[in-house]
Amino acid sequence: GENVFMFDPVVLPTLCPDGKTKGFGDWLTLQAAIREANYLTADRYFRWKNYFDKELKPDEAFVFFDDTMYYEEEFWFTICPKATLKATGPLFFNAENMVLECNQCRIELLRGGTHIAFGPHAKDAVVRGINFVGATTSSATLYYDGASVIFEDCRWSDNVGRTPQHGAVADVNSSSAVSFQRCETDETKVSKYRGRRGNTEGGGLASALTVRG
């Protein structure tokens, strides 16, 4: 039968100034790497689906009746330690199991807007160790059904929701899920917070969130 082959990423991290970490040190390259991961994930899924549709007998084609049986490996994106990335537009996550991490780095929006957005296929994302600065809408948006993300050890500074409909930290669809572990905002420190399907409990951090019906 037809072989299933996958493409490897071509936008790769490079050696950071600390001489030991391989990571991303500028915004445009990081954006390109995440766009490529979104594409590779979609391409991989459709190649596998097409393969099974062609190769399996009708009574064996149950494999893709339920998409939860298809598993994506993690994509890791490490930002160089203590780097400050000047953002000119949002990152867009739209694949499963994507991890964005850093040690004491900042992402500063040069022209306001949103730092990071999550598409309908962005399930089980993790964002760790980043200080988000300068959002003028919501720093993170989850507008699509089923998106899910955990923020760990992150901080939000000088982010202002433009209207009451835009929380300074996150604007969340009521069917998406967002969690905060050991995160801080200008208003409060929160050791653990979880919001899902309209649940905005969590003190000061909740006041920086918007959950859409």
PDB file of N, CA and C in Angstrom, residues 68-136:
ATOM      1  N   THR A  68     -10.394  10.974  19.307  1.00  0.00           N
ATOM      2  CA  THR A  68      -9.614  10.905  20.536  1.00  0.00           C
ATOM      3  C   THR A  68      -8.625   9.741  20.505  1.00  0.00           C
ATOM      4  N   MET A  69      -8.794   8.812  19.569  1.00  0.00           N
ATOM      5  CA  MET A  69      -7.873   7.686  19.459  1.00  0.00           C
ATOM      6  C   MET A  69      -6.601   8.071  18.718  1.00  0.00           C
ATOM      7  N   TYR A  70      -6.571   9.269  18.128  1.00  0.00           N
ATOM      8  CA  TYR A  70      -5.382   9.751  17.428  1.00  0.00           C
ATOM      9  C   TYR A  70      -4.574  10.610  18.393  1.00  0.00           C
ATOM     10  N   TYR A  71      -3.291  10.309  18.562  1.00  0.00           N
ATOM     11  CA  TYR A  71      -2.462  10.999  19.543  1.00  0.00           C
ATOM     12  C   TYR A  71      -1.331  11.753  18.863  1.00  0.00           C
ATOM     13  N   GLU A  72      -1.117  12.981  19.272  1.00  0.00           N
ATOM     14  CA  GLU A  72      -0.010  13.789  18.775  1.00  0.00           C
ATOM     15  C   GLU A  72       1.096  13.852  19.822  1.00  0.00           C
ATOM     16  N   GLU A  73       2.337  13.692  19.380  1.00  0.00           N
ATOM     17  CA  GLU A  73       3.456  13.910  20.279  1.00  0.00           C
ATOM     18  C   GLU A  73       3.578  15.392  20.609  1.00  0.00           C
ATOM     19  N   GLU A  74       4.323  15.691  21.668  1.00  0.00           N
ATOM     20  CA  GLU A  74       4.461  17.079  22.091  1.00  0.00           C
ATOM     21  C   GLU A  74       5.384  17.855  21.153  1.00  0.00           C
ATOM     22  N   PHE A  75       5.034  19.124  20.928  1.00  0.00           N
ATOM     23  CA  PHE A  75       5.929  20.085  20.286  1.00  0.00           C
ATOM     24  C   PHE A  75       6.448  21.013  21.379  1.00  0.00           C
ATOM     25  N   TRP A  76       7.761  21.104  21.516  1.00  0.00           N
ATOM     26  CA  TRP A  76       8.366  21.947  22.549  1.00  0.00           C
ATOM     27  C   TRP A  76       9.001  23.164  21.892  1.00  0.00           C
ATOM     28  N   PHE A  77       8.696  24.333  22.451  1.00  0.00           N
ATOM     29  CA  PHE A  77       9.295  25.589  21.996  1.00  0.00           C
ATOM     30  C   PHE A  77       9.902  26.265  23.219  1.00  0.00           C
ATOM     31  N   THR A  78      11.220  26.324  23.246  1.00  0.00           N
ATOM     32  CA  THR A  78      11.928  26.945  24.361  1.00  0.00           C
ATOM     33  C   THR A  78      12.441  28.309  23.923  1.00  0.00           C
ATOM     34  N   ILE A  79      12.118  29.333  24.694  1.00  0.00           N
ATOM     35  CA  ILE A  79      12.655  30.671  24.459  1.00  0.00           C
ATOM     36  C   ILE A  79      13.964  30.786  25.229  1.00  0.00           C
ATOM     37  N   CYS A  80      14.940  31.451  24.658  1.00  0.00           N
ATOM     38  CA  CYS A  80      16.233  31.587  25.321  1.00  0.00           C
ATOM     39  C   CYS A  80      16.082  32.217  26.711  1.00  0.00           C
ATOM     40  N   PRO A  81      16.780  31.685  27.706  1.00  0.00           N
ATOM     41  CA  PRO A  81      16.648  32.193  29.075  1.00  0.00           C
ATOM     42  C   PRO A  81      16.898  33.695  29.174  1.00  0.00           C
ATOM     43  N   LYS A  82      16.044  34.360  29.931  1.00  0.00           N
ATOM     44  CA  LYS A  82      16.147  35.789  30.228  1.00  0.00           C
ATOM     45  C   LYS A  82      16.036  36.673  28.995  1.00  0.00           C
ATOM     46  N   ALA A  83      15.521  36.111  27.893  1.00  0.00           N
ATOM     47  CA  ALA A  83      15.353  36.909  26.671  1.00  0.00           C
ATOM     48  C   ALA A  83      14.130  37.805  26.782  1.00  0.00           C
ATOM     49  N   THR A  84      14.157  38.915  26.054  1.00  0.00           N
ATOM     50  CA  THR A  84      12.990  39.766  25.882  1.00  0.00           C
ATOM     51  C   THR A  84      12.631  39.744  24.406  1.00  0.00           C
ATOM     52  N   LEU A  85      11.476  39.204  24.080  1.00  0.00           N
ATOM     53  CA  LEU A  85      11.025  39.140  22.697  1.00  0.00           C
ATOM     54  C   LEU A  85      10.052  40.275  22.442  1.00  0.00           C
ATOM     55  N   LYS A  86      10.302  41.027  21.379  1.00  0.00           N
ATOM     56  CA  LYS A  86       9.446  42.150  20.992  1.00  0.00           C
ATOM     57  C   LYS A  86       8.394  41.634  20.007  1.00  0.00           C
ATOM     58  N   ALA A  87       7.185  41.522  20.472  1.00  0.00           N
ATOM     59  CA  ALA A  87       6.126  40.878  19.694  1.00  0.00           C
ATOM     60  C   ALA A  87       5.423  41.879  18.793  1.00  0.00           C
ATOM     61  N   THR A  88       5.229  41.486  17.540  1.00  0.00           N
ATOM     62  CA  THR A  88       4.525  42.332  16.575  1.00  0.00           C
ATOM     63  C   THR A  88       3.160  41.774  16.207  1.00  0.00           C
ATOM     64  N   GLY A  89       2.776  40.679  16.815  1.00  0.00           N
ATOM     65  CA  GLY A  89       1.482  40.055  16.569  1.00  0.00           C
ATOM     66  C   GLY A  89       1.411  38.797  17.401  1.00  0.00           C
ATOM     67  N   PRO A  90       0.242  38.185  17.530  1.00  0.00           N
ATOM     68  CA  PRO A  90       0.096  37.048  18.438  1.00  0.00           C
ATOM     69  C   PRO A  90       0.704  35.755  17.904  1.00  0.00           C
ATOM     70  N   LEU A  91       1.119  34.903  18.823  1.00  0.00           N
ATOM     71  CA  LEU A  91       1.360  33.507  18.505  1.00  0.00           C
ATOM     72  C   LEU A  91       0.011  32.822  18.367  1.00  0.00           C
ATOM     73  N   PHE A  92      -0.089  31.834  17.460  1.00  0.00           N
ATOM     74  CA  PHE A  92      -1.343  31.118  17.282  1.00  0.00           C
ATOM     75  C   PHE A  92      -1.089  29.626  17.412  1.00  0.00           C
ATOM     76  N   PHE A  93      -1.583  29.050  18.509  1.00  0.00           N
ATOM     77  CA  PHE A  93      -1.463  27.617  18.741  1.00  0.00           C
ATOM     78  C   PHE A  93      -2.697  26.938  18.165  1.00  0.00           C
ATOM     79  N   ASN A  94      -2.496  25.931  17.309  1.00  0.00           N
ATOM     80  CA  ASN A  94      -3.642  25.202  16.767  1.00  0.00           C
ATOM     81  C   ASN A  94      -3.277  23.737  16.537  1.00  0.00           C
ATOM     82  N   ALA A  95      -2.613  23.153  17.545  1.00  0.00           N
ATOM     83  CA  ALA A  95      -2.254  21.733  17.504  1.00  0.00           C
ATOM     84  C   ALA A  95      -2.248  21.210  18.933  1.00  0.00           C
ATOM     85  N   GLU A  96      -2.347  19.903  19.068  1.00  0.00           N
ATOM     86  CA  GLU A  96      -2.361  19.305  20.396  1.00  0.00           C
ATOM     87  C   GLU A  96      -0.957  19.261  21.001  1.00  0.00           C
ATOM     88  N   ASN A  97      -0.929  19.306  22.334  1.00  0.00           N
ATOM     89  CA  ASN A  97       0.293  19.020  23.098  1.00  0.00           C
ATOM     90  C   ASN A  97       1.448  19.951  22.743  1.00  0.00           C
ATOM     91  N   MET A  98       1.172  21.237  22.629  1.00  0.00           N
ATOM     92  CA  MET A  98       2.228  22.214  22.368  1.00  0.00           C
ATOM     93  C   MET A  98       2.674  22.839  23.693  1.00  0.00           C
ATOM     94  N   VAL A  99       3.986  22.948  23.868  1.00  0.00           N
ATOM     95  CA  VAL A  99       4.568  23.483  25.093  1.00  0.00           C
ATOM     96  C   VAL A  99       5.444  24.674  24.743  1.00  0.00           C
ATOM     97  N   LEU A 100       5.181  25.811  25.370  1.00  0.00           N
ATOM     98  CA  LEU A 100       6.007  27.018  25.219  1.00  0.00           C
ATOM     99  C   LEU A 100       6.587  27.328  26.581  1.00  0.00           C
ATOM    100  N   GLU A 101       7.917  27.351  26.687  1.00  0.00           N
ATOM    101  CA  GLU A 101       8.509  27.527  28.007  1.00  0.00           C
ATOM    102  C   GLU A 101       9.718  28.454  27.950  1.00  0.00           C
ATOM    103  N   CYS A 102      10.027  29.009  29.122  1.00  0.00           N
ATOM    104  CA  CYS A 102      11.175  29.908  29.231  1.00  0.00           C
ATOM    105  C   CYS A 102      11.572  30.029  30.689  1.00  0.00           C
ATOM    106  N   ASN A 103      12.794  30.454  30.910  1.00  0.00           N
ATOM    107  CA  ASN A 103      13.281  30.749  32.248  1.00  0.00           C
ATOM    108  C   ASN A 103      13.532  32.251  32.346  1.00  0.00           C
ATOM    109  N   GLN A 104      12.602  32.940  33.013  1.00  0.00           N
ATOM    110  CA  GLN A 104      12.735  34.388  33.275  1.00  0.00           C
ATOM    111  C   GLN A 104      12.816  35.213  31.991  1.00  0.00           C
ATOM    112  N   CYS A 105      11.893  34.991  31.071  1.00  0.00           N
ATOM    113  CA  CYS A 105      11.889  35.813  29.860  1.00  0.00           C
ATOM    114  C   CYS A 105      10.613  36.646  29.799  1.00  0.00           C
ATOM    115  N   ARG A 106      10.630  37.614  28.878  1.00  0.00           N
ATOM    116  CA  ARG A 106       9.504  38.529  28.699  1.00  0.00           C
ATOM    117  C   ARG A 106       9.061  38.527  27.241  1.00  0.00           C
ATOM    118  N   ILE A 107       7.752  38.650  27.062  1.00  0.00           N
ATOM    119  CA  ILE A 107       7.198  38.903  25.739  1.00  0.00           C
ATOM    120  C   ILE A 107       6.467  40.233  25.810  1.00  0.00           C
ATOM    121  N   GLU A 108       6.984  41.221  25.082  1.00  0.00           N
ATOM    122  CA  GLU A 108       6.435  42.576  25.111  1.00  0.00           C
ATOM    123  C   GLU A 108       5.778  42.891  23.768  1.00  0.00           C
ATOM    124  N   LEU A 109       4.518  43.270  23.804  1.00  0.00           N
ATOM    125  CA  LEU A 109       3.823  43.658  22.583  1.00  0.00           C
ATOM    126  C   LEU A 109       4.195  45.087  22.222  1.00  0.00           C
ATOM    127  N   LEU A 110       4.685  45.280  21.014  1.00  0.00           N
ATOM    128  CA  LEU A 110       5.117  46.611  20.584  1.00  0.00           C
ATOM    129  C   LEU A 110       3.941  47.507  20.215  1.00  0.00           C
ATOM    130  N   ARG A 111       2.884  46.894  19.677  1.00  0.00           N
ATOM    131  CA  ARG A 111       1.733  47.689  19.230  1.00  0.00           C
ATOM    132  C   ARG A 111       0.434  47.243  19.896  1.00  0.00           C
ATOM    133  N   GLY A 112       0.543  46.640  21.055  1.00  0.00           N
ATOM    134  CA  GLY A 112      -0.646  46.197  21.758  1.00  0.00           C
ATOM    135  C   GLY A 112      -1.269  44.977  21.095  1.00  0.00           C
ATOM    136  N   GLY A 113      -2.485  44.652  21.514  1.00  0.00           N
ATOM    137  CA  GLY A 113      -3.174  43.487  20.984  1.00  0.00           C
ATOM    138  C   GLY A 113      -3.072  42.309  21.932  1.00  0.00           C
ATOM    139  N   THR A 114      -2.910  41.104  21.372  1.00  0.00           N
ATOM    140  CA  THR A 114      -2.915  39.847  22.118  1.00  0.00           C
ATOM    141  C   THR A 114      -1.569  39.147  21.977  1.00  0.00           C
ATOM    142  N   HIS A 115      -1.104  38.524  23.059  1.00  0.00           N
ATOM    143  CA  HIS A 115       0.155  37.783  23.002  1.00  0.00           C
ATOM    144  C   HIS A 115       0.005  36.423  22.320  1.00  0.00           C
ATOM    145  N   ILE A 116      -1.052  35.702  22.696  1.00  0.00           N
ATOM    146  CA  ILE A 116      -1.152  34.313  22.258  1.00  0.00           C
ATOM    147  C   ILE A 116      -2.615  33.923  22.130  1.00  0.00           C
ATOM    148  N   ALA A 117      -2.933  33.241  21.031  1.00  0.00           N
ATOM    149  CA  ALA A 117      -4.303  32.796  20.766  1.00  0.00           C
ATOM    150  C   ALA A 117      -4.300  31.283  20.552  1.00  0.00           C
ATOM    151  N   PHE A 118      -5.412  30.653  20.925  1.00  0.00           N
ATOM    152  CA  PHE A 118      -5.515  29.202  20.858  1.00  0.00           C
ATOM    153  C   PHE A 118      -6.676  28.818  19.949  1.00  0.00           C
ATOM    154  N   GLY A 119      -6.378  28.027  18.918  1.00  0.00           N
ATOM    155  CA  GLY A 119      -7.380  27.590  17.970  1.00  0.00           C
ATOM    156  C   GLY A 119      -8.130  26.357  18.446  1.00  0.00           C
ATOM    157  N   PRO A 120      -9.047  25.842  17.624  1.00  0.00           N
ATOM    158  CA  PRO A 120      -9.901  24.724  18.046  1.00  0.00           C
ATOM    159  C   PRO A 120      -9.152  23.424  18.279  1.00  0.00           C
ATOM    160  N   HIS A 121      -7.958  23.274  17.695  1.00  0.00           N
ATOM    161  CA  HIS A 121      -7.192  22.035  17.879  1.00  0.00           C
ATOM    162  C   HIS A 121      -6.111  22.173  18.944  1.00  0.00           C
ATOM    163  N   ALA A 122      -6.070  23.300  19.628  1.00  0.00           N
ATOM    164  CA  ALA A 122      -5.046  23.545  20.651  1.00  0.00           C
ATOM    165  C   ALA A 122      -5.486  22.920  21.973  1.00  0.00           C
ATOM    166  N   LYS A 123      -5.289  21.628  22.084  1.00  0.00           N
ATOM    167  CA  LYS A 123      -5.678  20.902  23.286  1.00  0.00           C
ATOM    168  C   LYS A 123      -4.430  20.550  24.097  1.00  0.00           C
ATOM    169  N   ASP A 124      -4.568  20.656  25.423  1.00  0.00           N
ATOM    170  CA  ASP A 124      -3.494  20.271  26.347  1.00  0.00           C
ATOM    171  C   ASP A 124      -2.218  21.070  26.114  1.00  0.00           C
ATOM    172  N   ALA A 125      -2.363  22.345  25.798  1.00  0.00           N
ATOM    173  CA  ALA A 125      -1.197  23.228  25.661  1.00  0.00           C
ATOM    174  C   ALA A 125      -0.666  23.601  27.043  1.00  0.00           C
ATOM    175  N   VAL A 126       0.637  23.892  27.114  1.00  0.00           N
ATOM    176  CA  VAL A 126       1.275  24.353  28.348  1.00  0.00           C
ATOM    177  C   VAL A 126       2.120  25.574  28.017  1.00  0.00           C
ATOM    178  N   VAL A 127       1.968  26.627  28.811  1.00  0.00           N
ATOM    179  CA  VAL A 127       2.798  27.832  28.684  1.00  0.00           C
ATOM    180  C   VAL A 127       3.442  28.061  30.045  1.00  0.00           C
ATOM    181  N   ARG A 128       4.779  28.183  30.071  1.00  0.00           N
ATOM    182  CA  ARG A 128       5.476  28.132  31.355  1.00  0.00           C
ATOM    183  C   ARG A 128       6.585  29.177  31.436  1.00  0.00           C
ATOM    184  N   GLY A 129       6.601  29.936  32.543  1.00  0.00           N
ATOM    185  CA  GLY A 129       7.744  30.751  32.902  1.00  0.00           C
ATOM    186  C   GLY A 129       7.924  32.048  32.127  1.00  0.00           C
ATOM    187  N   ILE A 130       6.816  32.666  31.666  1.00  0.00           N
ATOM    188  CA  ILE A 130       6.911  33.849  30.816  1.00  0.00           C
ATOM    189  C   ILE A 130       6.218  35.034  31.476  1.00  0.00           C
ATOM    190  N   ASN A 131       6.824  36.210  31.335  1.00  0.00           N
ATOM    191  CA  ASN A 131       6.193  37.464  31.755  1.00  0.00           C
ATOM    192  C   ASN A 131       5.599  38.127  30.515  1.00  0.00           C
ATOM    193  N   PHE A 132       4.274  38.254  30.491  1.00  0.00           N
ATOM    194  CA  PHE A 132       3.575  38.847  29.353  1.00  0.00           C
ATOM    195  C   PHE A 132       3.309  40.331  29.648  1.00  0.00           C
ATOM    196  N   VAL A 133       3.736  41.190  28.718  1.00  0.00           N
ATOM    197  CA  VAL A 133       3.688  42.641  28.951  1.00  0.00           C
ATOM    198  C   VAL A 133       3.032  43.334  27.759  1.00  0.00           C
ATOM    199  N   GLY A 134       2.140  44.292  28.043  1.00  0.00           N
ATOM    200  CA  GLY A 134       1.713  45.236  27.025  1.00  0.00           C
ATOM    201  C   GLY A 134       0.501  44.886  26.196  1.00  0.00           C
ATOM    202  N   ALA A 135      -0.326  43.918  26.632  1.00  0.00           N
ATOM    203  CA  ALA A 135      -1.542  43.607  25.867  1.00  0.00           C
ATOM    204  C   ALA A 135      -2.562  44.729  26.031  1.00  0.00           C
ATOM    205  N   THR A 136      -3.257  45.053  24.960  1.00  0.00           N
ATOM    206  CA  THR A 136      -4.319  46.077  25.028  1.00  0.00           C
ATOM    207  C   THR A 136      -5.702  45.470  24.810  1.00  0.00           C
TER     208      THR A 136
END
